[in-house]
Short mmCIF file of C-alpha atoms and ligand atoms in Angstrom, two decimals:
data_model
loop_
_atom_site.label_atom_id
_atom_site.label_comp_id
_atom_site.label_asym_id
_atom_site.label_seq_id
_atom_site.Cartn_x
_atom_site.Cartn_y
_atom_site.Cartn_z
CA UNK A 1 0.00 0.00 0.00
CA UNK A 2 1.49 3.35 -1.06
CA UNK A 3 1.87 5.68 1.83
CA UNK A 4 0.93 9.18 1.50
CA UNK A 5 3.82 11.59 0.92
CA UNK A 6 3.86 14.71 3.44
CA UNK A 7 4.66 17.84 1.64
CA UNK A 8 8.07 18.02 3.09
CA UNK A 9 9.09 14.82 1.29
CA UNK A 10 7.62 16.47 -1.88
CA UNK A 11 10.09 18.96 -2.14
CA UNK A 12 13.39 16.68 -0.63
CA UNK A 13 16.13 17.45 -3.25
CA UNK A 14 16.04 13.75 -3.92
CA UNK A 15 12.76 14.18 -5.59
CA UNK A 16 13.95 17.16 -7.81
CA UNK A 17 17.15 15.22 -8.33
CA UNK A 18 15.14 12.08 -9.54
CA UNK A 19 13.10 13.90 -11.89
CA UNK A 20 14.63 13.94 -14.98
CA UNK A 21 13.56 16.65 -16.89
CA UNK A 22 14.65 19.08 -14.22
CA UNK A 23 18.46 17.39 -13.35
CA UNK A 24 18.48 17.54 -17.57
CA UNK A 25 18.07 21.03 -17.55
CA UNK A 26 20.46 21.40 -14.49
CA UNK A 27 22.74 19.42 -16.62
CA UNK A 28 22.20 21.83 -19.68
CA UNK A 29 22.73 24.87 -17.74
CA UNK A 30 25.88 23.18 -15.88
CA UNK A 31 27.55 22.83 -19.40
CA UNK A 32 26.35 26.25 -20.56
CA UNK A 33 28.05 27.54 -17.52
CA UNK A 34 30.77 25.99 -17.81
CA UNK A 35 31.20 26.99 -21.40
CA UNK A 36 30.47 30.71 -20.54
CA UNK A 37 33.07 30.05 -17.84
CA UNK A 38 35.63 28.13 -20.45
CA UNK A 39 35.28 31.23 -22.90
CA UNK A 40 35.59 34.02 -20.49
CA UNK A 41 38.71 32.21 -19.08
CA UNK A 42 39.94 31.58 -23.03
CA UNK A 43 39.76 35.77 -23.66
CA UNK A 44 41.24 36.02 -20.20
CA UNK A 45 43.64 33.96 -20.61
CA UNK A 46 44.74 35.21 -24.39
CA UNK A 47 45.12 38.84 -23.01
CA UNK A 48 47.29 37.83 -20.25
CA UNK A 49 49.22 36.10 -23.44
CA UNK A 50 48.53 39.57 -25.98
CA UNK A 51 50.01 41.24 -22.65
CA UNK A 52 53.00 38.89 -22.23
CA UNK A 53 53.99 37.78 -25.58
CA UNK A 54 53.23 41.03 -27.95
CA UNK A 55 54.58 44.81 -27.51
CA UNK A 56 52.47 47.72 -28.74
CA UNK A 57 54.00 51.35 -29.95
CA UNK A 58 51.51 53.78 -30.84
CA UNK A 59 52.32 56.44 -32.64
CA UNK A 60 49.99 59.77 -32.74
CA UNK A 61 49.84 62.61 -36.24
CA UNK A 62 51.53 64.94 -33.54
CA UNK A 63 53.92 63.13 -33.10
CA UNK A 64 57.20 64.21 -35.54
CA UNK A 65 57.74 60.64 -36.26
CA UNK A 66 54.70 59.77 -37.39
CA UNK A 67 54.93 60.94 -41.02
CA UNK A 68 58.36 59.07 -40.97
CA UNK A 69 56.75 56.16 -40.00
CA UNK A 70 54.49 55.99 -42.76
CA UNK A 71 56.99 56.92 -45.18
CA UNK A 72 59.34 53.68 -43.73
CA UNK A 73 56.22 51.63 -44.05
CA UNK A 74 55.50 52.67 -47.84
CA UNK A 75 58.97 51.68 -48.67
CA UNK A 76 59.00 48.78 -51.41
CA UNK A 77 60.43 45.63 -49.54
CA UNK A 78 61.31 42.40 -50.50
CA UNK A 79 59.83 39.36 -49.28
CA UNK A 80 61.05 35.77 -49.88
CA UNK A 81 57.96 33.76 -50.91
CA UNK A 82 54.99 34.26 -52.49
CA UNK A 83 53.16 34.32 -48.95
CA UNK A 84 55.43 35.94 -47.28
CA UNK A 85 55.39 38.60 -50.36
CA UNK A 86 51.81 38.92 -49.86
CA UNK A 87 51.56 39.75 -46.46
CA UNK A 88 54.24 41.98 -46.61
CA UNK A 89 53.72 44.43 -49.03
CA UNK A 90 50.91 46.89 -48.34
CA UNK A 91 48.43 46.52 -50.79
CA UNK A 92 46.07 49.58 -49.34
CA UNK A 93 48.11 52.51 -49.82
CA UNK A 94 46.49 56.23 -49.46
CA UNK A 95 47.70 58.94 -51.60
CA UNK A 96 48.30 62.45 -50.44
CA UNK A 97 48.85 65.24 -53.37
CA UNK A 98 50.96 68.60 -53.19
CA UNK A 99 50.77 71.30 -55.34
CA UNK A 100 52.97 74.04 -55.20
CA UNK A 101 52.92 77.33 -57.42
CA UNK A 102 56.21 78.01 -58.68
CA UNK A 103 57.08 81.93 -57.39
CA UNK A 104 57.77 83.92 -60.73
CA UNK A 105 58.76 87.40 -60.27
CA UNK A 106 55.44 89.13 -61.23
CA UNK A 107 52.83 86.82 -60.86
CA UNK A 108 52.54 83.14 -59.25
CA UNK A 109 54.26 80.83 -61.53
CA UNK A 110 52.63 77.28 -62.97
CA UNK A 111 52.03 74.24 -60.59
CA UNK A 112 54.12 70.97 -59.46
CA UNK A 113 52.09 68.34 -58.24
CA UNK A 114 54.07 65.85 -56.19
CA UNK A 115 52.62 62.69 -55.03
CA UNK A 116 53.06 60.70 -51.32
CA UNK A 117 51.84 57.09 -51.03
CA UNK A 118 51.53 56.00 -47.46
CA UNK A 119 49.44 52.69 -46.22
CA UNK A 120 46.04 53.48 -46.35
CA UNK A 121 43.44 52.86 -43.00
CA UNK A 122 43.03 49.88 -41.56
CA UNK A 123 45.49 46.71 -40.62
CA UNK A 124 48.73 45.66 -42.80
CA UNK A 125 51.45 43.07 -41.74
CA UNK A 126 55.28 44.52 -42.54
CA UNK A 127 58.72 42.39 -41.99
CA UNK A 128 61.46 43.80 -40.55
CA UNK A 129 64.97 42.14 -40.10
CA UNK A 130 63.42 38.39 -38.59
CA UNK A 131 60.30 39.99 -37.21
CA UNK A 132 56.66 40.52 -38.68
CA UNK A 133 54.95 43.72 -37.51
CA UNK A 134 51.25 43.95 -37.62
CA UNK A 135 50.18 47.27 -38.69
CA UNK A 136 46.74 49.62 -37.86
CA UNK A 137 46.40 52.99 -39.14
CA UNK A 138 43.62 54.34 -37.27
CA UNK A 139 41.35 57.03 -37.36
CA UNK A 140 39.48 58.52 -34.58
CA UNK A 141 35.93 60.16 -34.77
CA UNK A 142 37.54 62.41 -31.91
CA UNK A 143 38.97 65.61 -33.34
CA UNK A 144 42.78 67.20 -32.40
CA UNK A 145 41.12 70.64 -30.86
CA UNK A 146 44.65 72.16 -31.67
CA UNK A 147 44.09 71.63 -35.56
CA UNK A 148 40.25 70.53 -36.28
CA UNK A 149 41.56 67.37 -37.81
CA UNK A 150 40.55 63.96 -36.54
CA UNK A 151 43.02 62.03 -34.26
CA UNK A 152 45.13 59.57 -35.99
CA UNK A 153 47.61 57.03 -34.80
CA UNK A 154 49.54 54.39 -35.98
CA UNK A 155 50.18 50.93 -33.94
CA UNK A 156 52.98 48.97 -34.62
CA UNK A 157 52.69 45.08 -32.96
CA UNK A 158 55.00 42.32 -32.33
CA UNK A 159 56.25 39.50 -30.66
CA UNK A 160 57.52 40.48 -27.09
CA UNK A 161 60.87 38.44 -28.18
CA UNK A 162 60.95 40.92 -30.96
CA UNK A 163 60.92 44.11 -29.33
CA UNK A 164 64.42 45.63 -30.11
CA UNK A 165 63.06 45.45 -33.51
CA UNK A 166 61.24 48.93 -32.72
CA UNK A 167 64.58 50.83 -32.08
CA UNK A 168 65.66 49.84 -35.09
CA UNK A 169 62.46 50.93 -37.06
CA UNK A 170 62.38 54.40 -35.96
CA UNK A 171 66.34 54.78 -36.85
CA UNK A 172 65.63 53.52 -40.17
CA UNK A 173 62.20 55.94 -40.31
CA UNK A 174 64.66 58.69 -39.07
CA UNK A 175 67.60 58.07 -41.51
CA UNK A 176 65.01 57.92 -44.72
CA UNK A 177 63.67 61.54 -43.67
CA UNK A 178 67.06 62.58 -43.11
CA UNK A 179 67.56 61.40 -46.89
CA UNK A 180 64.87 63.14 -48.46
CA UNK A 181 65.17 66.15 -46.69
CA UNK A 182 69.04 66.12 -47.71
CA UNK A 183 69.84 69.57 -49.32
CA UNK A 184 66.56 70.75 -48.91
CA UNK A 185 64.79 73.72 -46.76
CA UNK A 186 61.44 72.61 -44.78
CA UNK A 187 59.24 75.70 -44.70
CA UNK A 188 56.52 74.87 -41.75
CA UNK A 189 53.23 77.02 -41.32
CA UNK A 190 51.00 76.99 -39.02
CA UNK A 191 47.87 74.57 -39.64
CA UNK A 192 45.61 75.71 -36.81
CA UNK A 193 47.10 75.98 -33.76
CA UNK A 194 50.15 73.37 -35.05
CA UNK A 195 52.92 73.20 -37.27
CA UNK A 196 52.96 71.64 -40.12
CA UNK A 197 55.34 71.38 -42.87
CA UNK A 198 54.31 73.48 -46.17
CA UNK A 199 54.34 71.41 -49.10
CA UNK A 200 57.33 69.03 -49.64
CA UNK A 201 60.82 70.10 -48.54
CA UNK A 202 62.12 72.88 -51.15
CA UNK A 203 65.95 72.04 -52.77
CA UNK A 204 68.28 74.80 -50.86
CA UNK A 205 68.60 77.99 -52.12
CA UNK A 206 72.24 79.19 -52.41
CA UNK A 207 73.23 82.18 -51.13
CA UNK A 208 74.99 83.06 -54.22
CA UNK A 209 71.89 83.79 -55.85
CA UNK A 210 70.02 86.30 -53.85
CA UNK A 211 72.31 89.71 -54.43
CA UNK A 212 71.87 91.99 -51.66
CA UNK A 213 73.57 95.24 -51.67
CA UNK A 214 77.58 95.15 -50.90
CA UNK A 215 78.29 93.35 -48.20
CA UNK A 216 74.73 93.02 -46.71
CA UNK A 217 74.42 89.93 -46.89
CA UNK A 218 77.88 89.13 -45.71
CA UNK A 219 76.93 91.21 -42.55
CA UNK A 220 73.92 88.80 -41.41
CA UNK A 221 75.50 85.84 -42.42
CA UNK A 222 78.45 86.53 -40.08
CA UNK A 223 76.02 88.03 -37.21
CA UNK A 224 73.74 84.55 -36.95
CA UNK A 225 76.95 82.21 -37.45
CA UNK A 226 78.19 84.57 -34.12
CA UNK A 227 75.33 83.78 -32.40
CA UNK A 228 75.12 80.31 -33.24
CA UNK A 229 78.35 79.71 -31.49
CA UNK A 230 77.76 81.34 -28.28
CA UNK A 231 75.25 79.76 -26.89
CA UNK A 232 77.67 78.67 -23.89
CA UNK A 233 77.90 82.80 -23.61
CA UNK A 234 73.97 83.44 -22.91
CA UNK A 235 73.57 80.25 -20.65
CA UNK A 236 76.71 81.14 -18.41
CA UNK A 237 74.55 85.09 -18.11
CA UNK A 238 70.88 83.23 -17.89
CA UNK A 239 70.02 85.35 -20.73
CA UNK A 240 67.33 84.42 -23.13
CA UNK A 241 69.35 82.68 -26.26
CA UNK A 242 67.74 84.59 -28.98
CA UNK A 243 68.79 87.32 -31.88
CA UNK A 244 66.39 88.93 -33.96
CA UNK A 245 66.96 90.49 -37.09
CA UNK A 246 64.02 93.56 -38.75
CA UNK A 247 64.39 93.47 -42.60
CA UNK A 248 62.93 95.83 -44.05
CA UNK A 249 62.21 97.67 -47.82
CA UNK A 250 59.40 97.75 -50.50
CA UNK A 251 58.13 94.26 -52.01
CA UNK A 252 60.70 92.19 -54.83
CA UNK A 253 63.81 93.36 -53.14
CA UNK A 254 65.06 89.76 -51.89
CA UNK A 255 63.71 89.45 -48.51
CA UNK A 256 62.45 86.25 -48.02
CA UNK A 257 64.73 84.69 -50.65
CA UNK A 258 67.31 85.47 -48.24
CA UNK A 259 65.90 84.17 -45.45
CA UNK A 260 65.31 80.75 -47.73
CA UNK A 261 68.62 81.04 -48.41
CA UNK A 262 70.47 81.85 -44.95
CA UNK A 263 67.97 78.64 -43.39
CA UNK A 264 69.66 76.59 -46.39
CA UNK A 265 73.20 77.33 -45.73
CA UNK A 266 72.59 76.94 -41.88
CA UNK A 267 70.79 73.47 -42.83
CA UNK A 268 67.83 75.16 -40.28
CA UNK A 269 64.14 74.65 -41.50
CA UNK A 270 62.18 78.24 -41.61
CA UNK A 271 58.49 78.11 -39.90
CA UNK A 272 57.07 80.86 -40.96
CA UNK A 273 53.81 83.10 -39.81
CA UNK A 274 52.47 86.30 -41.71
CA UNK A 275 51.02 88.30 -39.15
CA UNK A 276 48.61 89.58 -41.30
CA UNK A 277 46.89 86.36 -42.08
CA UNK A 278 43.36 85.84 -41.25
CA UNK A 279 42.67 84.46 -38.11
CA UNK A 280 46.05 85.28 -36.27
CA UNK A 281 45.33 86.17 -32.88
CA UNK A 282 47.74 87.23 -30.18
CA UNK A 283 46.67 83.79 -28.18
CA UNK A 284 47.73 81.80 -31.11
CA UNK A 285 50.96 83.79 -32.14
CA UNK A 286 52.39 83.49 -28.40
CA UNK A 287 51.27 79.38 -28.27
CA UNK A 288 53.01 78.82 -31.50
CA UNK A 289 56.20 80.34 -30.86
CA UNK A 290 56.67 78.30 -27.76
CA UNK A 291 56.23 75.45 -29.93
CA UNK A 292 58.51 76.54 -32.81
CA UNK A 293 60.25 73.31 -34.20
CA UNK A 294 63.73 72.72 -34.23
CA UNK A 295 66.32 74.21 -36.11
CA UNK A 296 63.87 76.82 -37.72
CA UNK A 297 64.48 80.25 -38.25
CA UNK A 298 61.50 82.16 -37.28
CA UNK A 299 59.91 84.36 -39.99
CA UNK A 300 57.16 86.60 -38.97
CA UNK A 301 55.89 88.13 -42.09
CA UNK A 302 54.09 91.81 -42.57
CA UNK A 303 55.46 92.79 -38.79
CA UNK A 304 53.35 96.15 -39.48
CA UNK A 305 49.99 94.67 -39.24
CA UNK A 306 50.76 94.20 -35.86
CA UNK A 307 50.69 98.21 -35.33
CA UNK A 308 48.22 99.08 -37.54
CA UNK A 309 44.87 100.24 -36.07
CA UNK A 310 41.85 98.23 -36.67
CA UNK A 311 39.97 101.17 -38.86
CA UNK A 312 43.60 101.42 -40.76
CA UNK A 313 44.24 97.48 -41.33
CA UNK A 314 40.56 97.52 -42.60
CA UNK A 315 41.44 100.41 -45.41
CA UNK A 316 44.74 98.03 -46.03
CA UNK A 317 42.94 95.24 -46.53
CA UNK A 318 43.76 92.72 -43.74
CA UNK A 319 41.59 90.05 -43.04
CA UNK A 320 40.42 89.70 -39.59
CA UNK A 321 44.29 89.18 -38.52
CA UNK A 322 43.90 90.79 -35.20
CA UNK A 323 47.61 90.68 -33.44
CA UNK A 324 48.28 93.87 -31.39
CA UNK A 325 51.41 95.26 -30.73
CA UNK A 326 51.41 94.23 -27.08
CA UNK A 327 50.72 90.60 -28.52
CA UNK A 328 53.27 90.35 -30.88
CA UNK A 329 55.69 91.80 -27.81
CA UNK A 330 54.81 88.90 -25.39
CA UNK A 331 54.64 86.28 -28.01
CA UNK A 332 58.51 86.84 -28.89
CA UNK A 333 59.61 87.83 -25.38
CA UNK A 334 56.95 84.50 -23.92
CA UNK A 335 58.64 81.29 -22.56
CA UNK A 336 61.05 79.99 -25.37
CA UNK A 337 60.81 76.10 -26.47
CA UNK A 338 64.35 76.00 -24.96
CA UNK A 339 67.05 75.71 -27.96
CA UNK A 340 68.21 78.60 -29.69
CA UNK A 341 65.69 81.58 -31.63
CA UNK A 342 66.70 83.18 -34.63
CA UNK A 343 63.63 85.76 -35.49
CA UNK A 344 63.18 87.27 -38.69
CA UNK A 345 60.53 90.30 -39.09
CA UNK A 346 59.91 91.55 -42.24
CA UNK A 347 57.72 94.81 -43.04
CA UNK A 348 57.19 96.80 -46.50
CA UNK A 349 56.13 99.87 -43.94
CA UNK A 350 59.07 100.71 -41.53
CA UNK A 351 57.57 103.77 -40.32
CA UNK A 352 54.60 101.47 -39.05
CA UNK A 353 56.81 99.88 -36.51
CA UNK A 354 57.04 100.91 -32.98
CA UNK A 355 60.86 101.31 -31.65
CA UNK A 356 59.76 99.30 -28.90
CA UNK A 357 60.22 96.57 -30.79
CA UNK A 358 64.05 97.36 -31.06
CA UNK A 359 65.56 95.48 -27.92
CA UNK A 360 67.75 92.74 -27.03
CA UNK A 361 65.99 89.28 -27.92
CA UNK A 362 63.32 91.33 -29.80
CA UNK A 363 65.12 92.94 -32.66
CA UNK A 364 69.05 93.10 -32.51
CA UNK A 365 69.86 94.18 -35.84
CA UNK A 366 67.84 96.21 -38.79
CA UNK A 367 68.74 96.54 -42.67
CA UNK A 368 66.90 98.04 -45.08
CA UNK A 369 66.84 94.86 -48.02
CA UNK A 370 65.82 98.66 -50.43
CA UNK A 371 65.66 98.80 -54.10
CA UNK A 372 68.35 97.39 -56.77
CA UNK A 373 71.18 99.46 -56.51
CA UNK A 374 74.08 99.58 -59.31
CA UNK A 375 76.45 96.88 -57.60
CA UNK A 376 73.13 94.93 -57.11
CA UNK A 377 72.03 94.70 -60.94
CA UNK A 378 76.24 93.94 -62.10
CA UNK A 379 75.95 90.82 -60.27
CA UNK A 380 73.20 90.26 -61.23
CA UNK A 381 74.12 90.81 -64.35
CA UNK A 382 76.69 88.06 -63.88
CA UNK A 383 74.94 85.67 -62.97
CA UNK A 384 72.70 85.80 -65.78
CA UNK A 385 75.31 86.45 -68.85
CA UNK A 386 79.00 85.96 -67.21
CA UNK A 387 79.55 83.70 -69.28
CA UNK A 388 78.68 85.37 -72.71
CA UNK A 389 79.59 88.24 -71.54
CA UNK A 390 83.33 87.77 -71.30
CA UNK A 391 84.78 91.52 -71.37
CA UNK A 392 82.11 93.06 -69.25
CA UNK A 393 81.48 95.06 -72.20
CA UNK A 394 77.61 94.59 -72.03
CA UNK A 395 77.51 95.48 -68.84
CA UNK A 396 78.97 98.73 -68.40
CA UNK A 397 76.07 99.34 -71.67
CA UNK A 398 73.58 98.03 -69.58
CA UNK A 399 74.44 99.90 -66.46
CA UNK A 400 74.95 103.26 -68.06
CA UNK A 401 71.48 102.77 -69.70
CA UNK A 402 70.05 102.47 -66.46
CA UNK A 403 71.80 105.14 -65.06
CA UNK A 404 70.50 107.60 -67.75
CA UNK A 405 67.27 106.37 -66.72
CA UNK A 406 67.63 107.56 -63.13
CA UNK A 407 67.38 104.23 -61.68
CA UNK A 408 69.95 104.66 -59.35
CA UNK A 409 68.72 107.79 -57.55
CA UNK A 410 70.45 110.24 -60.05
CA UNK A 411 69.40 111.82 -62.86
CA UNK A 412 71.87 112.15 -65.69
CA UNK A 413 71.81 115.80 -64.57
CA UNK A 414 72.83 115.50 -61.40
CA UNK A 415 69.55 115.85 -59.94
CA UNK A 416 68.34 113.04 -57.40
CA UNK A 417 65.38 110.77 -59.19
CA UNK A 418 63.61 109.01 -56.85
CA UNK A 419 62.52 106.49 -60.22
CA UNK A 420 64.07 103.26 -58.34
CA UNK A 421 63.62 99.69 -59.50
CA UNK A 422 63.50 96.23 -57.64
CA UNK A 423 65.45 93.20 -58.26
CA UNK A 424 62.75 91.18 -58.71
CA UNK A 425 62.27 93.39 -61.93
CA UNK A 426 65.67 93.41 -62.70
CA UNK A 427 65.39 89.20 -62.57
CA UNK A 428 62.56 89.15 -65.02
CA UNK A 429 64.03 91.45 -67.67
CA UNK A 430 66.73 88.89 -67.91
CA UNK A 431 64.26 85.84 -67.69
CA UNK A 432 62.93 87.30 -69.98
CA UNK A 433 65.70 87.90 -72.27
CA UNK A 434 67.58 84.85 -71.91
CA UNK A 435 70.67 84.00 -73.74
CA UNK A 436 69.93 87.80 -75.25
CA UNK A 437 71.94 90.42 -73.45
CA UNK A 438 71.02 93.40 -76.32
CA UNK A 439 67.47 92.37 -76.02
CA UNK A 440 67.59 93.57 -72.02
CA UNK A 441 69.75 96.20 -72.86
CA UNK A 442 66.87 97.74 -75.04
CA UNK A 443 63.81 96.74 -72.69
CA UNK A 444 65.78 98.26 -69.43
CA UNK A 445 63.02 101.63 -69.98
CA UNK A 446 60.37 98.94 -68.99
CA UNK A 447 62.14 98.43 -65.44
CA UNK A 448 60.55 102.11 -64.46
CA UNK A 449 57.94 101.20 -62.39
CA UNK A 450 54.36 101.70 -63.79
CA UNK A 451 53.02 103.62 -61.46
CA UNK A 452 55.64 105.78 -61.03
CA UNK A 453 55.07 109.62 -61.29
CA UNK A 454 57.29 112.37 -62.31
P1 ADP B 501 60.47 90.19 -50.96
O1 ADP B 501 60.43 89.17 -49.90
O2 ADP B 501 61.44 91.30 -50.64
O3 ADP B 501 59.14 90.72 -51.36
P2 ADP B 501 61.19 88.01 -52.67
O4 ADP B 501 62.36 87.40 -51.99
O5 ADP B 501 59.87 87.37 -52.48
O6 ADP B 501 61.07 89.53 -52.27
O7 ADP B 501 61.53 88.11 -54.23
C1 ADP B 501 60.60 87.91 -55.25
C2 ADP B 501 61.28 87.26 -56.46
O8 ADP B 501 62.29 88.10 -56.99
C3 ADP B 501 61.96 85.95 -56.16
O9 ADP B 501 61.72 85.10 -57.27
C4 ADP B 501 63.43 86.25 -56.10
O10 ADP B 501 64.17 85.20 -56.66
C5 ADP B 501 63.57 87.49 -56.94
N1 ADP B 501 64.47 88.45 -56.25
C6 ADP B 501 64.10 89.58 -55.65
N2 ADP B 501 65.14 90.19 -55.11
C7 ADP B 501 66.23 89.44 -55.37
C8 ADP B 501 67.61 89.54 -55.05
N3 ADP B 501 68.06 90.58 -54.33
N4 ADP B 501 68.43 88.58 -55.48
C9 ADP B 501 67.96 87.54 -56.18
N5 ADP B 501 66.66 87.37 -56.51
C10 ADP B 501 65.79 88.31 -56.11
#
């Protein structure tokens, strides 16, 4: 006879147990558990591994290697194998285009278009030496607030046993953009509140061939090579280790050529900033000369629109740059990025300029880069027809004609003429006459400036 169960026995585990659709689903969940369990451990377990066996470098766009980076990684390599060959030549490569208009001496000149593959977005696998290197070229949705662009960084990946392999990555990144930048001038701008370099890297500019007035050039040369070797000098004194230079003169007289020039011969870069420029604040002006990069002579274009009234600037023309005098004061006496500062200023308006600019650290020497004077257009004659012109003949012709044109601040009657011409127009009479010294001879009347009044 079955005996009644009491309500405790109905709910003994050994009832629950013995029922087999419930210790079936026990036994379901148990596995699913443990397979939840099994996974979680697996991802724990291969980041502990990521963590011990790979190294990560990251490298940001701000970064100054960055751009060597991705020129290293669009170098052509060899690969032994066909798989090997595949994996390790980028096959996603992004192209970035430069134009640059040539400068003629009148007008902007036609346009070279140069062309820089680098890996494109996304993940690539490199070799170098024994060691694969897994690639990602990121972008971020997150923008750089310094420059409005989106944050970008590069990750390079490999085995932990491979890490040296970095060190010798960047040296090799570093000794390529040494190459290419070999007997070349990088001009940087600023791109927002950054630098960034201005097109490619121009070939140097030889001081030969800018022809300043006697011994002009010769001075500054000699004055920044002085300062370049005393830096032991300011240290020792705690003074600021910086020498600024005010050229000065109307437009086409070899300013910034010069300064091209000088940053060539010192193998510096030039970073330049025209202070007339539309959206040039004093905030930004005094951030990015504490950034400045390295070896850069500093070139702060159109100095006067720094002390020209707002009512004034808008009769000139200037667009919204709104530096004050007091701005562009602290921004070149601010903190310096701690090597060396050579400032150039350059203004067509002298009399604009406030002598407080004149002091130590601010402005230590001034020349007047002024119209083409007679020594000025000989060698430049020179350079142009030396070679044809073997008894200097020609030139004394072509000299005398511009004398009798009062070009050189006399009249033929003794009288000062204040008809002057620029060297720029001096350089594209003889462009223009190549090979044809009579033909420049007879077009020297159109080197009298059109607007010029009697
Ligand atoms: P600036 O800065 O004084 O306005 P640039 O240096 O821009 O003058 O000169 C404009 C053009 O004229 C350049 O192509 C430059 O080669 C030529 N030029 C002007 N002055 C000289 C000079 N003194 N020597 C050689 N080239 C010159």
């Amino acid at each position: 006879m079955a005996t009644p169960q009491t309500s405790a026995s109905l709910f003994s585990p050994d009832v629950l147990f013995d029922n087999p659709v419930f210790a079936g689903g026990i036994g379901l969940a148990s596995i699913g558990a443990a397979a939840a369990f099994a996974r979680r451990g697996a991802i724990v377990a291969f980041g502990a591994a990521r963590r011990r066996l790979l190294v990560n470098v990251e490298i940001s766009k701000q970064d100054p290697a960055y751009p060597w980076i991705l020129a290293w990684l669009s170098q052509p390599r060899e690969a032994a194998g066909f798989i090997a060959s595949r994996i390790t030549r980028i096959h996603n490569l992004s192209v970035t285009t430069t134009t640059t208009h040539t400068k003629g001496p009148y007008a902007e000149g036609p346009v070279n278009a140069s062309f820089f593959l680098q890996p494109g977005y996304g993940r690539h696998v490199v070799k170098f030496g024994n060691a694969y290197i897994a690639v990602s070229r990121e972008k971020h949705s997150t923008a750089n607030m310094n420059t409005g662009e989106p944050h970008e960084i590069v990750q390079l990946t490999t085995l932990w046993a491979y890490r040296h392999t970095f060190e010798g990555i960047f040296a090799e990144a570093h000794r390529l953009a040494a190459k290419a930048n070999e007997g070349k001038t990088v001009v940087y701008s600023a791109r927002g509140m950054e630098w960034a370099p201005l097109g490619d890297p121009r070939k140097k500019r030889p001081l030969g061939s800018v022809i300043l007035d006697d011994g002009v050039k010769e001075s500054i040369v000699a004055d920044v090579k002085d300062f370049l070797s005393r830096q032991g000098w300011y240290v020792d004194r705690g003074i600021p280790y910086r020498r600024g230079y005010l050229l000065y003169g109307p437009p086409g007289s070899g300013k910034s050529s010069f300064i091209q020039a000088l940053a060539g011969e010192l193998d510096f870069g030039v970073a330049t900033i025209n202070l007339s420029e539309m959206g040039m604040t004093d905030d930004k002006l005094a951030y990015l000369l504490t950034k400045l990069p390295k070896r850069c002579l500093l070139l702060l274009e159109d100095a006067d629109a720094a002390f020209v009234n707002r009512r004034q600037r808008d009769a000139d023309g200037y667009s919204g740059a709104s530096v004050t005098f007091s701005g562009l004061l602290n921004a070149l006496d601010g903190v310096a990025a701690g090597e060396e500062r050579i400032a150039f200023l350059t203004t067509n308006h002298i009399e604009r300029l406030d002598p407080a600019l004149i002091r130590p650290g601010r402005v230590d020497m001034m020349l007047r880069i002024g119209e083409a004077t007679k020594y000025q257009a000989g060698q430049m004659w020179d350079r142009f027809y030396g070679d044809e012109d073997n008894s200097g003949s020609r030139k004394e012709h072509f000299l005398r004609r511009l004398d009798e044109l009062g070009l050189f601040g006399t009249n033929p009657d003794g009288t000062p003429s204040n008809r002057r011409t620029s060297t720029a127009a001096i350089q594209g009479l003889f462009l223009f006459n190549k090979s044809n010294m009579q033909g420049a001879i007879d077009m020297a009347q159109g080197l009298i400036p059109r607007n010029f009044e009697e």
